[in-house]
Amino acid sequence: MMRTRPLKVALLGCGVVGSEVARIMTTHAADLAARIGAPVELAGVAVRRPDKVREGIAPELVTTDATALVKRGDIDVIIEVIGGIEPARTLITTAFEHGASVVSANKALLAQDGAALHAAAEEHGRDLYYEAAVAGAIPLIRPLRESLAGDKVNRVLGIVNGTTNFILDKMDSTGAGYQEALDEATALGYAEADPTADVEGFDAAAKAAILAGIAFHTRVRLDDVYREGMTEVTAADFASAKEMGCTIKLLAICERAADGGSVTARVHPAMIPLTHPLASVRGAYNAVFVESDASGQLMFYGPGAGGSPTASAVLGDLVAVCRNRLSGATGPGESAYAALPVSSMGEVVTRYHISLDVADKPGVLAQVATVFAEHGVSIDTVRQQGKDGEASLVVVTHRASDAALNGTVEALRKLDTVRGVASIMRVEGE
């Protein structure tokens, strides 16, 4: 039997995502009510620019006083889509204090202060849901948190930023340089005017922290995630990748150590074999590959950003939180019981592709191979091309630690025959 009194929802932020959330709440009101068991009512919208025309939103609902809105006491659910750390953090904790549950898309805040927010939600008996914080419309948080709750997740490997995937895909498919591909992404609206958060890996790192925390039942903060951007990736790197049967993606990688005693989380460009499912993810799409003991290999794929896809994830959380509200229950909170240590990047073991500029003369290869051997890094393949006294040497290693590889590279730089290190790239997905 449906309850006639509506559940009241307040919206913090009414930009691309917020306006789409409001639109769907209005146009799909009957369906949402049927799925929840009670109607939902948009009771207030907090914005910075109140004079802007917002189609479908009654002017009397609009306010610039977000604090007063979350303190009303009659609000059942707060939807936070303003982003950033403050005032979002204070508004969310204030909402809990005044009886509201929260649905958020704020990856940066959750990656930095997720533990404190979960603690505040638990203290006040309220829900904190954030499916939209990672990978847009792709159902990922809930499967990791609920569907795989009885399984042991060992690895999460994914493309979680559509802007960078569009740029790298364009470089791969057309031979364009980085700047040319970025300019096209900007013109098409995939990249912001300032793309730093995307191309330098900050966005993906925040998402990696959230995914690692949920997957491994361990608190992983943004500061724990190794981050490396993709602005130095070149057409030459793609040419080398193709010779190996690979392409290049900016990957978020969360792993449990082989002995199960620690975890790592990292974001960086990597070569990935064309046979791997992630290699075929094109354009601005996202995909996440999950490996677990019982389920084996699972892949989640779809649009990772944009107003409608992100709003879809927000509304999914809204339905779940409202159902909990009606039943007097709360959904799953933070699960950090494992409390595994987060290892440094130096302990990560993977393969490497190293391109060196060397002198074109006898004995160079032997010198380089000796340096690798002295640092305990085994060489898988090597390729050398030379002309007019200069040469390039491409070395692909077997699996080695990041610390061992860094020591090797420092020693290589000291060789008179090595003119420079053109590029170093990890090889993943094997």
Short mmCIF file of C-alpha atoms in Angstrom, two decimals:
data_model
loop_
_atom_site.label_atom_id
_atom_site.label_comp_id
_atom_site.label_asym_id
_atom_site.label_seq_id
_atom_site.Cartn_x
_atom_site.Cartn_y
_atom_site.Cartn_z
CA MET A 1 0.00 0.00 0.00
CA MET A 2 1.43 3.36 -1.01
CA ARG A 3 1.95 6.06 1.57
CA THR A 4 0.30 9.32 0.51
CA ARG A 5 2.50 11.71 2.48
CA PRO A 6 5.50 12.50 0.28
CA LEU A 7 9.13 12.08 1.19
CA LYS A 8 10.82 15.46 0.93
CA VAL A 9 14.03 15.83 -1.04
CA ALA A 10 16.38 18.83 -1.11
CA LEU A 11 18.89 19.38 -3.89
CA LEU A 12 22.26 21.03 -3.26
CA GLY A 13 23.48 22.24 -6.63
CA CYS A 14 21.57 22.62 -9.86
CA GLY A 15 24.16 22.49 -12.60
CA VAL A 16 24.38 19.89 -15.35
CA VAL A 17 23.74 16.96 -13.01
CA GLY A 18 21.45 18.68 -10.51
CA SER A 19 19.12 20.07 -13.17
CA GLU A 20 18.84 16.63 -14.75
CA VAL A 21 18.04 15.07 -11.37
CA ALA A 22 15.26 17.62 -10.87
CA ARG A 23 13.91 16.99 -14.37
CA ILE A 24 13.76 13.21 -13.91
CA MET A 25 12.16 13.57 -10.47
CA THR A 26 9.40 15.63 -12.11
CA THR A 27 8.85 13.71 -15.34
CA HIS A 28 9.12 10.26 -13.74
CA ALA A 29 7.32 11.15 -10.51
CA ALA A 30 4.66 8.46 -10.83
CA ASP A 31 7.17 5.70 -11.57
CA LEU A 32 9.45 6.78 -8.73
CA ALA A 33 6.51 6.81 -6.32
CA ALA A 34 5.50 3.30 -7.40
CA ARG A 35 9.04 1.97 -6.97
CA ILE A 36 9.57 3.61 -3.60
CA GLY A 37 6.10 3.14 -2.10
CA ALA A 38 5.54 6.86 -1.52
CA PRO A 39 5.71 10.01 -3.63
CA VAL A 40 8.86 12.12 -3.53
CA GLU A 41 8.64 15.89 -3.44
CA LEU A 42 11.36 18.34 -4.39
CA ALA A 43 11.23 20.62 -1.35
CA GLY A 44 14.14 22.97 -2.02
CA VAL A 45 17.06 23.69 -4.34
CA ALA A 46 20.20 25.46 -3.12
CA VAL A 47 22.11 27.37 -5.81
CA ARG A 48 24.72 30.12 -6.10
CA ARG A 49 22.94 32.13 -8.81
CA PRO A 50 19.24 32.43 -7.92
CA ASP A 51 18.36 34.64 -10.89
CA LYS A 52 19.16 31.99 -13.47
CA VAL A 53 16.07 30.50 -15.15
CA ARG A 54 15.71 26.82 -14.27
CA GLU A 55 13.09 25.10 -16.38
CA GLY A 56 10.71 22.91 -14.42
CA ILE A 57 11.75 24.22 -10.99
CA ALA A 58 9.36 26.53 -9.19
CA PRO A 59 11.13 29.80 -8.27
CA GLU A 60 9.93 29.59 -4.67
CA LEU A 61 11.96 26.39 -4.19
CA VAL A 62 15.24 28.10 -5.06
CA THR A 63 17.46 29.46 -2.29
CA THR A 64 21.05 30.58 -1.82
CA ASP A 65 21.02 29.53 1.83
CA ALA A 66 22.06 25.89 1.66
CA THR A 67 22.69 25.74 5.39
CA ALA A 68 19.13 26.77 6.23
CA LEU A 69 17.83 24.21 3.75
CA VAL A 70 19.66 21.27 5.32
CA LYS A 71 18.67 22.43 8.81
CA ARG A 72 14.94 22.50 8.10
CA GLY A 73 14.29 19.22 9.89
CA ASP A 74 11.47 18.12 7.57
CA ILE A 75 13.81 17.00 4.76
CA ASP A 76 14.12 13.24 4.34
CA VAL A 77 16.93 13.12 1.77
CA ILE A 78 19.60 15.60 0.73
CA ILE A 79 21.10 15.18 -2.76
CA GLU A 80 24.55 16.82 -2.87
CA VAL A 81 25.93 17.56 -6.35
CA ILE A 82 27.88 20.75 -5.71
CA GLY A 83 31.28 19.01 -5.50
CA GLY A 84 34.45 20.10 -3.75
CA ILE A 85 35.38 19.78 -0.09
CA GLU A 86 33.70 22.79 1.51
CA PRO A 87 30.93 23.70 2.01
CA ALA A 88 29.85 20.21 0.92
CA ARG A 89 31.40 18.47 3.93
CA THR A 90 29.74 20.77 6.46
CA LEU A 91 26.42 20.65 4.66
CA ILE A 92 26.41 16.85 4.60
CA THR A 93 27.26 16.47 8.29
CA THR A 94 24.68 19.13 9.16
CA ALA A 95 22.09 17.20 7.15
CA PHE A 96 22.77 14.07 9.21
CA GLU A 97 22.47 16.07 12.43
CA HIS A 98 19.05 17.32 11.35
CA GLY A 99 17.65 13.93 10.39
CA ALA A 100 18.26 13.66 6.63
CA SER A 101 19.99 10.88 4.72
CA VAL A 102 22.40 11.89 1.95
CA VAL A 103 22.97 10.92 -1.67
CA SER A 104 26.23 12.38 -3.01
CA ALA A 105 28.21 12.41 -6.26
CA ASN A 106 31.22 14.03 -4.57
CA LYS A 107 34.21 11.79 -5.30
CA ALA A 108 36.81 14.27 -4.03
CA LEU A 109 35.15 14.62 -0.63
CA LEU A 110 34.48 10.90 -0.24
CA ALA A 111 38.07 10.04 -1.15
CA GLN A 112 39.39 12.51 1.41
CA ASP A 113 36.88 12.24 4.26
CA GLY A 114 34.76 9.18 3.55
CA ALA A 115 35.48 7.60 6.95
CA ALA A 116 34.34 10.68 8.86
CA LEU A 117 31.20 11.03 6.75
CA HIS A 118 30.30 7.36 7.26
CA ALA A 119 30.85 7.79 11.00
CA ALA A 120 28.53 10.81 11.07
CA ALA A 121 25.86 8.92 9.12
CA GLU A 122 26.09 5.96 11.51
CA GLU A 123 26.00 8.20 14.57
CA HIS A 124 22.69 9.71 13.46
CA GLY A 125 21.21 6.53 11.98
CA ARG A 126 21.14 7.83 8.43
CA ASP A 127 22.20 6.61 4.99
CA LEU A 128 25.16 7.80 2.89
CA TYR A 129 24.95 6.60 -0.71
CA TYR A 130 27.29 7.64 -3.54
CA GLU A 131 26.94 5.45 -6.62
CA ALA A 132 27.33 8.51 -8.85
CA ALA A 133 30.77 9.33 -7.41
CA VAL A 134 32.47 6.67 -9.55
CA ALA A 135 31.91 5.85 -13.23
CA GLY A 136 28.67 7.77 -13.82
CA ALA A 137 25.75 5.55 -14.74
CA ILE A 138 27.69 2.29 -14.38
CA PRO A 139 26.41 0.28 -11.38
CA LEU A 140 29.69 -0.34 -9.56
CA ILE A 141 29.59 0.81 -5.93
CA ARG A 142 26.53 -1.25 -5.07
CA PRO A 143 27.81 -4.48 -6.73
CA LEU A 144 31.11 -4.15 -4.86
CA ARG A 145 29.45 -3.21 -1.57
CA GLU A 146 26.51 -5.61 -1.73
CA SER A 147 26.53 -8.16 -4.57
CA LEU A 148 30.16 -9.17 -3.93
CA ALA A 149 29.95 -8.82 -0.14
CA GLY A 150 30.39 -12.59 0.23
CA ASP A 151 33.32 -12.79 -2.19
CA LYS A 152 36.99 -11.83 -1.91
CA VAL A 153 37.94 -9.14 -4.42
CA ASN A 154 41.60 -9.27 -5.42
CA ARG A 155 41.87 -6.64 -8.12
CA VAL A 156 39.95 -3.72 -9.59
CA LEU A 157 41.34 -2.46 -12.89
CA GLY A 158 39.52 0.25 -14.79
CA ILE A 159 39.12 3.23 -17.05
CA VAL A 160 37.26 5.66 -14.80
CA ASN A 161 37.71 8.98 -16.60
CA GLY A 162 35.98 9.57 -19.92
CA THR A 163 37.99 12.66 -20.87
CA THR A 164 41.34 10.90 -20.75
CA ASN A 165 39.99 7.84 -22.51
CA PHE A 166 38.66 10.00 -25.34
CA ILE A 167 42.05 11.71 -25.73
CA LEU A 168 44.06 8.50 -25.67
CA ASP A 169 41.62 6.75 -27.99
CA LYS A 170 41.91 9.63 -30.46
CA MET A 171 45.71 9.49 -30.31
CA ASP A 172 45.59 5.74 -30.90
CA SER A 173 43.08 5.72 -33.76
CA THR A 174 44.22 8.80 -35.68
CA GLY A 175 47.87 9.27 -34.76
CA ALA A 176 47.09 12.71 -33.31
CA GLY A 177 49.40 14.26 -30.73
CA TYR A 178 48.29 14.89 -27.17
CA GLN A 179 47.50 18.60 -27.62
CA GLU A 180 45.55 18.01 -30.82
CA ALA A 181 43.45 15.30 -29.17
CA LEU A 182 42.88 17.49 -26.10
CA ASP A 183 41.74 20.39 -28.28
CA GLU A 184 39.16 18.13 -29.94
CA ALA A 185 37.96 16.83 -26.56
CA THR A 186 37.53 20.42 -25.39
CA ALA A 187 35.65 21.44 -28.54
CA LEU A 188 33.26 18.50 -28.11
CA GLY A 189 32.65 19.28 -24.44
CA TYR A 190 34.44 16.20 -23.07
CA ALA A 191 37.22 18.26 -21.47
CA GLU A 192 36.88 21.24 -19.14
CA ALA A 193 38.51 24.58 -19.94
CA ASP A 194 41.05 23.58 -17.29
CA PRO A 195 41.50 19.81 -17.80
CA THR A 196 44.09 19.37 -15.05
CA ALA A 197 41.93 17.24 -12.75
CA ASP A 198 41.33 14.78 -15.58
CA VAL A 199 44.60 14.62 -17.50
CA GLU A 200 46.83 14.68 -14.41
CA GLY A 201 44.87 11.81 -12.87
CA PHE A 202 43.37 13.58 -9.84
CA ASP A 203 39.81 12.61 -10.78
CA ALA A 204 40.73 8.97 -11.36
CA ALA A 205 42.78 8.86 -8.15
CA ALA A 206 39.79 9.93 -6.05
CA LYS A 207 37.71 7.20 -7.65
CA ALA A 208 40.48 4.64 -7.08
CA ALA A 209 40.53 5.50 -3.37
CA ILE A 210 36.77 4.91 -3.12
CA LEU A 211 36.91 1.64 -5.08
CA ALA A 212 39.86 0.27 -3.11
CA GLY A 213 38.23 1.07 0.21
CA ILE A 214 35.05 -0.78 -0.71
CA ALA A 215 36.72 -3.70 -2.50
CA PHE A 216 39.23 -4.46 0.25
CA HIS A 217 37.24 -3.42 3.35
CA THR A 218 40.06 -1.03 4.21
CA ARG A 219 40.22 2.74 4.59
CA VAL A 220 42.06 4.11 1.56
CA ARG A 221 42.37 7.89 1.31
CA LEU A 222 43.29 10.01 -1.67
CA ASP A 223 46.79 10.52 -0.25
CA ASP A 224 47.32 6.74 -0.36
CA VAL A 225 46.84 6.60 -4.13
CA TYR A 226 49.87 6.88 -6.41
CA ARG A 227 49.04 9.27 -9.23
CA GLU A 228 50.67 9.89 -12.59
CA GLY A 229 49.06 11.91 -15.39
CA MET A 230 49.00 11.19 -19.12
CA THR A 231 50.22 14.50 -20.56
CA GLU A 232 53.62 13.00 -21.45
CA VAL A 233 52.17 10.17 -23.56
CA THR A 234 53.32 10.60 -27.17
CA ALA A 235 52.57 9.23 -30.62
CA ALA A 236 55.88 7.35 -30.34
CA ASP A 237 54.56 5.58 -27.24
CA PHE A 238 51.51 4.44 -29.18
CA ALA A 239 53.72 3.22 -32.01
CA SER A 240 55.71 1.15 -29.50
CA ALA A 241 52.51 -0.15 -27.94
CA LYS A 242 51.21 -1.29 -31.33
CA GLU A 243 54.44 -3.18 -32.00
CA MET A 244 53.74 -5.10 -28.79
CA GLY A 245 50.09 -5.73 -29.67
CA CYS A 246 48.95 -3.19 -27.06
CA THR A 247 47.23 0.15 -26.69
CA ILE A 248 47.58 2.78 -23.94
CA LYS A 249 44.96 3.63 -21.32
CA LEU A 250 44.96 5.73 -18.16
CA LEU A 251 44.14 3.06 -15.60
CA ALA A 252 43.00 3.05 -12.01
CA ILE A 253 44.41 -0.11 -10.42
CA CYS A 254 43.54 -1.37 -6.96
CA GLU A 255 45.21 -4.63 -5.92
CA ARG A 256 45.46 -6.97 -3.00
CA ALA A 257 49.02 -8.26 -2.47
CA ALA A 258 49.67 -11.89 -3.37
CA ASP A 259 50.00 -12.78 0.31
CA GLY A 260 46.80 -10.89 1.12
CA GLY A 261 48.56 -8.76 3.72
CA SER A 262 48.37 -5.35 2.06
CA VAL A 263 46.76 -3.41 -0.78
CA THR A 264 47.84 -0.79 -3.29
CA ALA A 265 45.94 1.84 -5.27
CA ARG A 266 47.41 3.70 -8.23
CA VAL A 267 46.55 5.70 -11.34
CA HIS A 268 48.88 5.98 -14.33
CA PRO A 269 49.08 5.43 -18.09
CA ALA A 270 49.82 1.84 -19.04
CA MET A 271 50.13 -0.36 -22.08
CA ILE A 272 47.43 -3.00 -22.13
CA PRO A 273 47.16 -5.94 -24.58
CA LEU A 274 44.61 -5.57 -27.35
CA THR A 275 43.20 -8.92 -26.21
CA HIS A 276 42.17 -7.46 -22.85
CA PRO A 277 38.51 -6.33 -22.66
CA LEU A 278 39.53 -2.84 -21.51
CA ALA A 279 41.53 -2.27 -24.70
CA SER A 280 38.31 -2.06 -26.72
CA VAL A 281 36.75 0.71 -24.58
CA ARG A 282 36.52 3.67 -26.93
CA GLY A 283 35.68 7.35 -26.78
CA ALA A 284 34.51 8.85 -23.49
CA TYR A 285 33.24 5.54 -22.10
CA ASN A 286 34.32 3.97 -18.79
CA ALA A 287 34.84 0.34 -17.91
CA VAL A 288 35.97 -1.44 -14.76
CA PHE A 289 37.32 -4.98 -14.59
CA VAL A 290 36.90 -6.78 -11.25
CA GLU A 291 38.71 -9.99 -10.33
CA SER A 292 37.53 -12.02 -7.32
CA ASP A 293 37.94 -15.50 -5.89
CA ALA A 294 34.45 -16.88 -6.44
CA SER A 295 33.06 -14.73 -9.25
CA GLY A 296 36.20 -14.75 -11.36
CA GLN A 297 36.36 -11.86 -13.80
CA LEU A 298 33.56 -9.31 -14.13
CA MET A 299 33.43 -6.22 -16.33
CA PHE A 300 31.22 -3.14 -15.87
CA TYR A 301 30.91 -0.86 -18.91
CA GLY A 302 29.01 2.28 -19.87
CA PRO A 303 28.97 6.09 -20.04
CA GLY A 304 31.04 7.42 -17.17
CA ALA A 305 30.03 11.08 -17.08
CA GLY A 306 27.47 13.61 -18.25
CA GLY A 307 24.23 14.95 -16.85
CA SER A 308 21.87 12.10 -17.68
CA PRO A 309 24.16 9.14 -16.85
CA THR A 310 25.22 10.65 -13.52
CA ALA A 311 21.65 11.63 -12.69
CA SER A 312 20.61 8.02 -13.34
CA ALA A 313 23.02 6.85 -10.63
CA VAL A 314 21.81 9.58 -8.25
CA LEU A 315 18.18 8.60 -8.75
CA GLY A 316 19.01 4.93 -8.19
CA ASP A 317 20.49 5.86 -4.82
CA LEU A 318 17.50 8.10 -4.08
CA VAL A 319 15.11 5.19 -4.57
CA ALA A 320 17.19 2.94 -2.31
CA VAL A 321 17.51 5.57 0.44
CA CYS A 322 13.80 6.41 0.32
CA ARG A 323 12.88 2.74 0.61
CA ASN A 324 15.13 2.49 3.66
CA ARG A 325 13.47 5.58 5.08
CA LEU A 326 10.03 4.04 4.76
CA SER A 327 11.10 0.76 6.36
CA GLY A 328 12.93 2.49 9.19
CA ALA A 329 16.21 0.83 8.24
CA THR A 330 19.53 1.94 6.82
CA GLY A 331 21.62 0.42 4.08
CA PRO A 332 25.21 -0.81 4.38
CA GLY A 333 27.66 1.68 5.82
CA GLU A 334 31.44 1.67 5.80
CA SER A 335 33.11 -1.74 5.93
CA ALA A 336 36.73 -1.25 6.98
CA TYR A 337 37.14 -4.24 9.27
CA ALA A 338 40.13 -5.66 7.31
CA ALA A 339 42.22 -2.52 8.00
CA LEU A 340 44.95 -3.70 5.63
CA PRO A 341 48.05 -1.54 5.25
CA VAL A 342 48.36 0.39 2.00
CA SER A 343 51.73 -0.31 0.39
CA SER A 344 53.80 2.31 -1.38
CA MET A 345 54.24 2.40 -5.13
CA GLY A 346 57.81 1.17 -4.72
CA GLU A 347 56.47 -2.24 -3.71
CA VAL A 348 54.19 -2.62 -6.75
CA VAL A 349 55.32 -5.36 -9.12
CA THR A 350 54.54 -5.11 -12.83
CA ARG A 351 56.15 -5.19 -16.28
CA TYR A 352 57.82 -2.15 -17.85
CA HIS A 353 58.46 -0.81 -21.33
CA ILE A 354 61.55 1.45 -21.36
CA SER A 355 62.74 3.42 -24.39
CA LEU A 356 66.36 4.65 -24.25
CA ASP A 357 68.34 6.98 -26.52
CA VAL A 358 71.82 5.46 -26.76
CA ALA A 359 75.03 5.73 -28.73
CA ASP A 360 75.12 3.52 -31.82
CA LYS A 361 78.27 1.56 -31.12
CA PRO A 362 79.31 -1.94 -30.03
CA GLY A 363 78.86 -2.94 -26.41
CA VAL A 364 75.95 -0.65 -25.56
CA LEU A 365 73.43 -3.46 -25.28
CA ALA A 366 75.76 -5.44 -23.03
CA GLN A 367 76.23 -2.42 -20.73
CA VAL A 368 72.50 -1.84 -20.48
CA ALA A 369 71.76 -5.51 -19.86
CA THR A 370 74.37 -5.58 -17.08
CA VAL A 371 72.69 -2.66 -15.29
CA PHE A 372 69.32 -4.42 -15.42
CA ALA A 373 70.88 -7.62 -14.05
CA GLU A 374 72.67 -5.78 -11.23
CA HIS A 375 69.35 -4.39 -10.02
CA GLY A 376 67.52 -7.71 -10.24
CA VAL A 377 65.32 -6.71 -13.17
CA SER A 378 64.96 -9.46 -15.77
CA ILE A 379 64.66 -8.49 -19.44
CA ASP A 380 61.93 -10.11 -21.53
CA THR A 381 62.63 -8.57 -24.95
CA VAL A 382 64.94 -5.91 -26.38
CA ARG A 383 64.91 -4.08 -29.70
CA GLN A 384 67.61 -1.77 -31.06
CA GLN A 385 67.61 0.59 -34.05
CA GLY A 386 70.53 2.80 -35.00
CA LYS A 387 71.59 5.40 -37.53
CA ASP A 388 74.39 8.00 -37.84
CA GLY A 389 75.88 7.28 -34.43
CA GLU A 390 72.60 7.48 -32.52
CA ALA A 391 70.23 4.65 -31.65
CA SER A 392 67.10 3.79 -29.73
CA LEU A 393 66.91 0.81 -27.44
CA VAL A 394 63.52 -0.53 -26.33
CA VAL A 395 63.53 -2.89 -23.36
CA VAL A 396 60.51 -4.80 -22.05
CA THR A 397 61.05 -6.36 -18.64
CA HIS A 398 59.57 -9.29 -16.84
CA ARG A 399 57.70 -8.37 -13.67
CA ALA A 400 59.72 -6.22 -11.29
CA SER A 401 59.08 -3.87 -8.40
CA ASP A 402 58.77 -0.17 -9.03
CA ALA A 403 61.66 0.46 -6.63
CA ALA A 404 63.94 -1.93 -8.51
CA LEU A 405 63.02 -0.34 -11.84
CA ASN A 406 63.67 3.17 -10.50
CA GLY A 407 67.10 2.09 -9.30
CA THR A 408 67.81 0.60 -12.71
CA VAL A 409 66.84 3.78 -14.53
CA GLU A 410 68.99 5.95 -12.26
CA ALA A 411 71.97 3.71 -12.98
CA LEU A 412 71.27 3.79 -16.73
CA ARG A 413 71.31 7.58 -16.71
CA LYS A 414 74.91 7.46 -15.43
CA LEU A 415 76.16 5.46 -18.42
CA ASP A 416 78.09 7.53 -20.96
CA THR A 417 76.48 5.54 -23.75
CA VAL A 418 72.91 6.37 -22.63
CA ARG A 419 71.90 9.77 -24.00
CA GLY A 420 68.56 9.82 -22.22
CA VAL A 421 65.45 7.91 -21.15
CA ALA A 422 62.79 8.69 -23.76
CA SER A 423 59.90 7.04 -21.96
CA ILE A 424 58.96 4.55 -19.25
CA MET A 425 55.56 2.91 -19.25
CA ARG A 426 54.06 0.10 -17.25
CA VAL A 427 52.49 -2.90 -18.97
CA GLU A 428 49.29 -4.12 -17.28
CA GLY A 429 46.44 -6.52 -17.86
CA GLU A 430 48.39 -9.71 -18.38
#
